[in-house]
Amino acid sequence: MRLEKIRLDKFLAHHLGVSRTIIGKELRAGKVTVDDEIIKSGAYQLSLDQIVKYEDNEIKPVIGYRYFMLNKPQGYVCANQDPEYPTVLYFIDEPMADKLHVAGRLDLDTSGLVLLTDDGTWSHRITSPKYHCEKIYLVAVAQPLTTNLIEMFNQGIELRGDKEPTKPAKLVIIDDYHAELTISEGRYHQVKRMFAAVGNHVVALHRKQIGHIQLDIAEGEYRPLTQDEVESFL
Ligand code: URA
């Protein structure tokens, strides 16, 4: 099979996230090798089976879509940039990490499962209300939980400012102050607003599952999704 070729400066600019002008300077300074040979010309035609190094660090070509799970700690924003807080990309040590986006955000003070991808069609399956993707949260609340909430959440809750009540949600009470809640929508601050609507207050929130994907890594860690996990949304 003949591999497609790409200009070296284009490959570097794309993978390092800088302009071709900057790449041109780095090339002329002799900082780039291809198969251990210094290459100074940006027009060099690179084949993707060759080994490219910048300042001795290998730059592996990114081919195809990427899918990751992250166990987000509190205090990080689900965005690619934020003027005030560090973002989830702080944890992602991948080339072109800024090309990834979050499929279903968590609040700054919510921890747990975040999915990141550069595949917009795939993330749409998770976030679009059309697909009813289930998300499971562990919730800690300020006031004791009562069993009548199970039916109320199952019937749907009127949220202030929303036209429609929430879709049936499954509440499993763990103890007086802790519960597991499964919802199939992704409205703004939905879990916090659902508990506020019944006179309670969420003091801690953690997402443990999205669809069939279960969080199984430590806080602050990330890993690529398996093929089965990716395909579970297709
Ligand atoms: N619901 C919330 O209120 N916050 C989240 O971060 C996720 C769901």
mmCIF file of C-alpha atoms and ligand atoms in Angstrom:
data_model
loop_
_atom_site.group_PDB
_atom_site.id
_atom_site.type_symbol
_atom_site.label_atom_id
_atom_site.label_comp_id
_atom_site.label_asym_id
_atom_site.label_seq_id
_atom_site.Cartn_x
_atom_site.Cartn_y
_atom_site.Cartn_z
ATOM 1 C CA MET A 1 0.000 0.000 0.000
ATOM 2 C CA ARG A 2 1.348 3.431 -0.946
ATOM 3 C CA LEU A 3 1.156 5.895 1.956
ATOM 4 C CA GLU A 4 0.003 9.402 1.195
ATOM 5 C CA LYS A 5 2.597 12.140 1.536
ATOM 6 C CA ILE A 6 2.269 15.431 3.336
ATOM 7 C CA ARG A 7 4.497 18.529 3.485
ATOM 8 C CA LEU A 8 6.723 18.382 6.554
ATOM 9 C CA ASP A 9 5.929 21.946 7.675
ATOM 10 C CA LYS A 10 2.198 21.277 7.422
ATOM 11 C CA PHE A 11 2.532 18.077 9.462
ATOM 12 C CA LEU A 12 4.560 19.870 12.155
ATOM 13 C CA ALA A 13 2.306 22.925 12.328
ATOM 14 C CA HIS A 14 -0.740 20.690 12.703
ATOM 15 C CA HIS A 15 0.748 18.390 15.342
ATOM 16 C CA LEU A 16 2.528 21.071 17.369
ATOM 17 C CA GLY A 17 -0.295 23.604 17.096
ATOM 18 C CA VAL A 18 1.885 26.474 15.846
ATOM 19 C CA SER A 19 2.090 28.462 12.610
ATOM 20 C CA ARG A 20 4.070 27.383 9.563
ATOM 21 C CA THR A 21 6.197 30.538 9.962
ATOM 22 C CA ILE A 22 7.392 29.340 13.364
ATOM 23 C CA ILE A 23 7.909 25.839 12.006
ATOM 24 C CA GLY A 24 10.036 27.300 9.190
ATOM 25 C CA LYS A 25 12.370 28.864 11.770
ATOM 26 C CA GLU A 26 12.614 25.651 13.790
ATOM 27 C CA LEU A 27 13.403 23.687 10.629
ATOM 28 C CA ARG A 28 16.122 26.121 9.586
ATOM 29 C CA ALA A 29 17.616 25.848 13.094
ATOM 30 C CA GLY A 30 18.075 22.115 12.457
ATOM 31 C CA LYS A 31 15.714 20.992 15.224
ATOM 32 C CA VAL A 32 13.763 18.513 13.118
ATOM 33 C CA THR A 33 14.818 15.069 11.940
ATOM 34 C CA VAL A 34 13.083 12.585 9.693
ATOM 35 C CA ASP A 35 14.380 9.036 10.083
ATOM 36 C CA ASP A 36 17.341 10.512 12.030
ATOM 37 C CA GLU A 37 18.353 12.909 9.267
ATOM 38 C CA ILE A 38 18.110 16.666 9.832
ATOM 39 C CA ILE A 39 15.616 18.168 7.380
ATOM 40 C CA LYS A 40 15.558 21.943 6.898
ATOM 41 C CA SER A 41 13.006 22.264 4.118
ATOM 42 C CA GLY A 42 9.332 22.655 4.958
ATOM 43 C CA ALA A 43 8.443 21.404 1.485
ATOM 44 C CA TYR A 44 9.949 17.970 2.259
ATOM 45 C CA GLN A 45 7.373 15.315 1.352
ATOM 46 C CA LEU A 46 6.800 13.197 4.425
ATOM 47 C CA SER A 47 5.323 9.751 4.379
ATOM 48 C CA LEU A 48 3.434 8.866 7.596
ATOM 49 C CA ASP A 49 5.509 5.735 8.218
ATOM 50 C CA GLN A 50 8.646 7.868 8.703
ATOM 51 C CA ILE A 51 9.811 8.879 12.166
ATOM 52 C CA VAL A 52 9.691 12.617 12.794
ATOM 53 C CA LYS A 53 11.458 14.105 15.795
ATOM 54 C CA TYR A 54 11.389 17.670 17.063
ATOM 55 C CA GLU A 55 14.191 18.456 19.517
ATOM 56 C CA ASP A 56 14.658 14.686 19.820
ATOM 57 C CA ASN A 57 11.025 13.988 20.782
ATOM 58 C CA GLU A 58 9.088 11.785 18.434
ATOM 59 C CA ILE A 59 5.906 13.265 16.980
ATOM 60 C CA LYS A 60 3.547 10.417 16.265
ATOM 61 C CA PRO A 61 1.052 11.092 13.478
ATOM 62 C CA VAL A 62 -2.548 11.343 14.605
ATOM 63 C CA ILE A 63 -4.636 9.275 12.235
ATOM 64 C CA GLY A 64 -8.388 8.926 12.605
ATOM 65 C CA TYR A 65 -10.628 10.046 15.440
ATOM 66 C CA ARG A 66 -9.612 9.889 19.097
ATOM 67 C CA TYR A 67 -11.727 9.014 22.116
ATOM 68 C CA PHE A 68 -10.724 9.331 25.789
ATOM 69 C CA MET A 69 -12.215 9.154 29.252
ATOM 70 C CA LEU A 70 -10.986 11.435 32.032
ATOM 71 C CA ASN A 71 -11.697 11.310 35.753
ATOM 72 C CA LYS A 72 -12.123 15.042 36.288
ATOM 73 C CA PRO A 73 -11.353 16.447 39.723
ATOM 74 C CA GLN A 74 -13.330 19.414 41.050
ATOM 75 C CA GLY A 75 -11.923 22.806 40.069
ATOM 76 C CA TYR A 76 -11.417 22.184 36.338
ATOM 77 C CA VAL A 77 -13.595 23.622 33.582
ATOM 78 C CA CYS A 78 -14.981 21.470 30.782
ATOM 79 C CA ALA A 79 -13.788 23.793 28.013
ATOM 80 C CA ASN A 80 -10.688 24.224 25.871
ATOM 81 C CA GLN A 81 -9.898 27.674 27.272
ATOM 82 C CA ASP A 82 -10.968 29.634 30.304
ATOM 83 C CA PRO A 83 -9.811 33.026 31.585
ATOM 84 C CA GLU A 84 -10.173 32.024 35.233
ATOM 85 C CA TYR A 85 -9.821 28.286 35.865
ATOM 86 C CA PRO A 86 -7.659 25.462 34.554
ATOM 87 C CA THR A 87 -9.404 23.309 31.953
ATOM 88 C CA VAL A 88 -9.714 19.542 31.569
ATOM 89 C CA LEU A 89 -7.046 19.714 28.830
ATOM 90 C CA TYR A 90 -4.482 20.204 31.611
ATOM 91 C CA PHE A 91 -4.637 16.415 32.126
ATOM 92 C CA ILE A 92 -4.492 15.370 28.469
ATOM 93 C CA ASP A 93 -0.960 14.738 27.300
ATOM 94 C CA GLU A 94 -1.667 14.166 23.600
ATOM 95 C CA PRO A 95 -0.627 15.906 20.377
ATOM 96 C CA MET A 96 -3.256 18.376 19.200
ATOM 97 C CA ALA A 97 -5.148 18.084 22.492
ATOM 98 C CA ASP A 98 -6.842 21.402 21.701
ATOM 99 C CA LYS A 99 -8.670 19.677 18.824
ATOM 100 C CA LEU A 100 -10.553 17.535 21.351
ATOM 101 C CA HIS A 101 -13.877 18.566 22.833
ATOM 102 C CA VAL A 102 -15.924 17.377 25.773
ATOM 103 C CA ALA A 103 -18.983 15.215 25.051
ATOM 104 C CA GLY A 104 -21.257 16.351 27.884
ATOM 105 C CA ARG A 105 -19.857 18.920 30.289
ATOM 106 C CA LEU A 106 -19.596 18.776 34.049
ATOM 107 C CA ASP A 107 -19.737 21.839 36.284
ATOM 108 C CA LEU A 108 -16.546 23.251 37.769
ATOM 109 C CA ASP A 109 -17.371 21.694 41.158
ATOM 110 C CA THR A 110 -18.557 18.320 39.770
ATOM 111 C CA SER A 111 -16.082 15.445 39.535
ATOM 112 C CA GLY A 112 -15.992 12.219 37.556
ATOM 113 C CA LEU A 113 -16.426 10.838 34.075
ATOM 114 C CA VAL A 114 -15.761 13.158 31.147
ATOM 115 C CA LEU A 115 -15.524 11.902 27.555
ATOM 116 C CA LEU A 116 -13.282 13.745 25.109
ATOM 117 C CA THR A 117 -13.131 13.283 21.367
ATOM 118 C CA ASP A 118 -12.515 15.018 18.050
ATOM 119 C CA ASP A 119 -15.417 13.125 16.463
ATOM 120 C CA GLY A 120 -18.402 15.498 16.409
ATOM 121 C CA THR A 121 -20.861 12.903 15.133
ATOM 122 C CA TRP A 122 -19.986 10.571 18.008
ATOM 123 C CA SER A 123 -20.287 13.251 20.687
ATOM 124 C CA HIS A 124 -23.650 14.279 19.219
ATOM 125 C CA ARG A 125 -24.924 10.786 20.057
ATOM 126 C CA ILE A 126 -24.082 11.434 23.689
ATOM 127 C CA THR A 127 -25.309 14.995 24.018
ATOM 128 C CA SER A 128 -28.321 15.178 21.714
ATOM 129 C CA PRO A 129 -31.643 14.709 23.594
ATOM 130 C CA LYS A 130 -32.739 12.616 20.600
ATOM 131 C CA TYR A 131 -30.648 9.641 21.754
ATOM 132 C CA HIS A 132 -31.648 9.594 25.479
ATOM 133 C CA CYS A 133 -28.152 8.674 26.610
ATOM 134 C CA GLU A 134 -28.217 7.716 30.316
ATOM 135 C CA LYS A 135 -25.808 9.333 32.753
ATOM 136 C CA ILE A 136 -25.381 8.086 36.312
ATOM 137 C CA TYR A 137 -24.428 10.460 39.128
ATOM 138 C CA LEU A 138 -23.545 9.978 42.770
ATOM 139 C CA VAL A 139 -25.138 12.800 44.703
ATOM 140 C CA ALA A 140 -24.561 14.066 48.251
ATOM 141 C CA VAL A 141 -27.237 16.395 49.600
ATOM 142 C CA ALA A 142 -27.693 18.780 52.535
ATOM 143 C CA GLN A 143 -31.132 17.605 53.740
ATOM 144 C CA PRO A 144 -32.120 13.983 54.499
ATOM 145 C CA LEU A 145 -33.565 12.125 51.502
ATOM 146 C CA THR A 146 -37.122 10.794 51.657
ATOM 147 C CA THR A 147 -38.483 7.826 49.709
ATOM 148 C CA ASN A 148 -41.285 9.881 48.097
ATOM 149 C CA LEU A 149 -38.580 11.477 45.940
ATOM 150 C CA ILE A 150 -38.178 8.215 44.019
ATOM 151 C CA GLU A 151 -41.676 8.573 42.552
ATOM 152 C CA MET A 152 -41.353 12.334 42.082
ATOM 153 C CA PHE A 153 -38.149 11.967 40.074
ATOM 154 C CA ASN A 154 -39.691 9.117 38.122
ATOM 155 C CA GLN A 155 -42.726 11.280 37.227
ATOM 156 C CA GLY A 156 -40.563 14.252 36.162
ATOM 157 C CA ILE A 157 -39.733 17.495 37.944
ATOM 158 C CA GLU A 158 -40.709 21.009 36.867
ATOM 159 C CA LEU A 159 -37.541 23.061 36.698
ATOM 160 C CA ARG A 160 -37.722 26.812 37.014
ATOM 161 C CA GLY A 161 -37.546 28.449 33.578
ATOM 162 C CA ASP A 162 -38.003 25.172 31.628
ATOM 163 C CA LYS A 163 -41.141 24.501 29.597
ATOM 164 C CA GLU A 164 -41.168 20.731 29.956
ATOM 165 C CA PRO A 165 -40.775 18.649 33.124
ATOM 166 C CA THR A 166 -37.686 16.457 33.261
ATOM 167 C CA LYS A 167 -37.842 12.998 31.674
ATOM 168 C CA PRO A 168 -38.256 10.062 34.093
ATOM 169 C CA ALA A 169 -35.169 9.785 36.275
ATOM 170 C CA LYS A 170 -34.200 6.849 38.465
ATOM 171 C CA LEU A 171 -33.304 7.673 42.067
ATOM 172 C CA VAL A 172 -31.671 5.031 44.266
ATOM 173 C CA ILE A 173 -31.286 6.186 47.863
ATOM 174 C CA ILE A 174 -28.041 4.922 49.376
ATOM 175 C CA ASP A 175 -28.424 6.498 52.826
ATOM 176 C CA ASP A 176 -29.972 9.658 54.326
ATOM 177 C CA TYR A 177 -27.612 11.985 52.480
ATOM 178 C CA HIS A 178 -26.443 10.003 49.449
ATOM 179 C CA ALA A 179 -28.158 8.754 46.321
ATOM 180 C CA GLU A 180 -27.501 7.555 42.804
ATOM 181 C CA LEU A 181 -29.425 9.355 40.076
ATOM 182 C CA THR A 182 -29.806 8.233 36.463
ATOM 183 C CA ILE A 183 -30.941 10.868 33.965
ATOM 184 C CA SER A 184 -31.256 10.696 30.205
ATOM 185 C CA GLU A 185 -31.071 14.420 29.443
ATOM 186 C CA GLY A 186 -28.318 16.960 29.833
ATOM 187 C CA ARG A 187 -30.030 20.186 30.842
ATOM 188 C CA TYR A 188 -28.064 23.039 32.358
ATOM 189 C CA HIS A 189 -27.147 22.153 36.011
ATOM 190 C CA GLN A 190 -29.840 19.502 35.773
ATOM 191 C CA VAL A 191 -29.078 17.400 38.841
ATOM 192 C CA LYS A 192 -28.561 20.405 41.111
ATOM 193 C CA ARG A 193 -31.758 22.026 39.831
ATOM 194 C CA MET A 194 -33.768 18.815 40.307
ATOM 195 C CA PHE A 195 -32.789 18.599 43.963
ATOM 196 C CA ALA A 196 -33.294 22.350 44.428
ATOM 197 C CA ALA A 197 -36.822 21.971 43.003
ATOM 198 C CA VAL A 198 -37.679 19.532 45.817
ATOM 199 C CA GLY A 199 -36.226 21.797 48.522
ATOM 200 C CA ASN A 200 -32.860 20.092 48.868
ATOM 201 C CA HIS A 201 -29.339 21.165 47.959
ATOM 202 C CA VAL A 202 -26.568 19.204 46.232
ATOM 203 C CA VAL A 203 -23.319 19.477 48.190
ATOM 204 C CA ALA A 204 -21.246 17.076 46.046
ATOM 205 C CA LEU A 205 -21.756 15.582 42.603
ATOM 206 C CA HIS A 206 -19.796 12.878 40.801
ATOM 207 C CA ARG A 207 -20.532 11.258 37.422
ATOM 208 C CA LYS A 208 -19.726 7.549 37.331
ATOM 209 C CA GLN A 209 -21.235 6.369 34.028
ATOM 210 C CA ILE A 210 -22.296 7.576 30.579
ATOM 211 C CA GLY A 211 -24.247 5.056 28.491
ATOM 212 C CA HIS A 212 -22.360 1.774 28.997
ATOM 213 C CA ILE A 213 -19.052 3.496 29.759
ATOM 214 C CA GLN A 214 -18.075 3.216 33.424
ATOM 215 C CA LEU A 215 -15.428 5.323 35.079
ATOM 216 C CA ASP A 216 -12.601 2.972 36.110
ATOM 217 C CA ILE A 217 -9.543 5.209 36.555
ATOM 218 C CA ALA A 218 -8.232 7.341 39.408
ATOM 219 C CA GLU A 219 -8.969 11.037 39.755
ATOM 220 C CA GLY A 220 -6.854 13.142 37.378
ATOM 221 C CA GLU A 221 -6.089 10.170 35.099
ATOM 222 C CA TYR A 222 -7.236 9.596 31.535
ATOM 223 C CA ARG A 223 -7.160 6.693 29.073
ATOM 224 C CA PRO A 224 -8.208 5.972 25.493
ATOM 225 C CA LEU A 225 -11.597 4.294 25.165
ATOM 226 C CA THR A 226 -11.668 0.716 23.936
ATOM 227 C CA GLN A 227 -13.161 -0.105 20.552
ATOM 228 C CA ASP A 228 -16.193 -1.635 22.323
ATOM 229 C CA GLU A 229 -16.707 1.526 24.374
ATOM 230 C CA VAL A 230 -16.535 3.718 21.285
ATOM 231 C CA GLU A 231 -18.905 1.477 19.363
ATOM 232 C CA SER A 232 -21.385 1.315 22.232
ATOM 233 C CA PHE A 233 -22.716 4.688 21.011
ATOM 234 C CA LEU A 234 -22.922 3.802 17.325
HETATM 235 N N1 URA B 1 -25.974 18.177 36.676
HETATM 236 C C1 URA B 1 -25.457 19.221 37.363
HETATM 237 O O1 URA B 1 -26.176 19.928 38.070
HETATM 238 N N2 URA B 1 -24.145 19.455 37.247
HETATM 239 C C2 URA B 1 -23.303 18.691 36.529
HETATM 240 O O2 URA B 1 -22.083 18.940 36.484
HETATM 241 C C3 URA B 1 -23.845 17.612 35.817
HETATM 242 C C4 URA B 1 -25.192 17.374 35.905
#
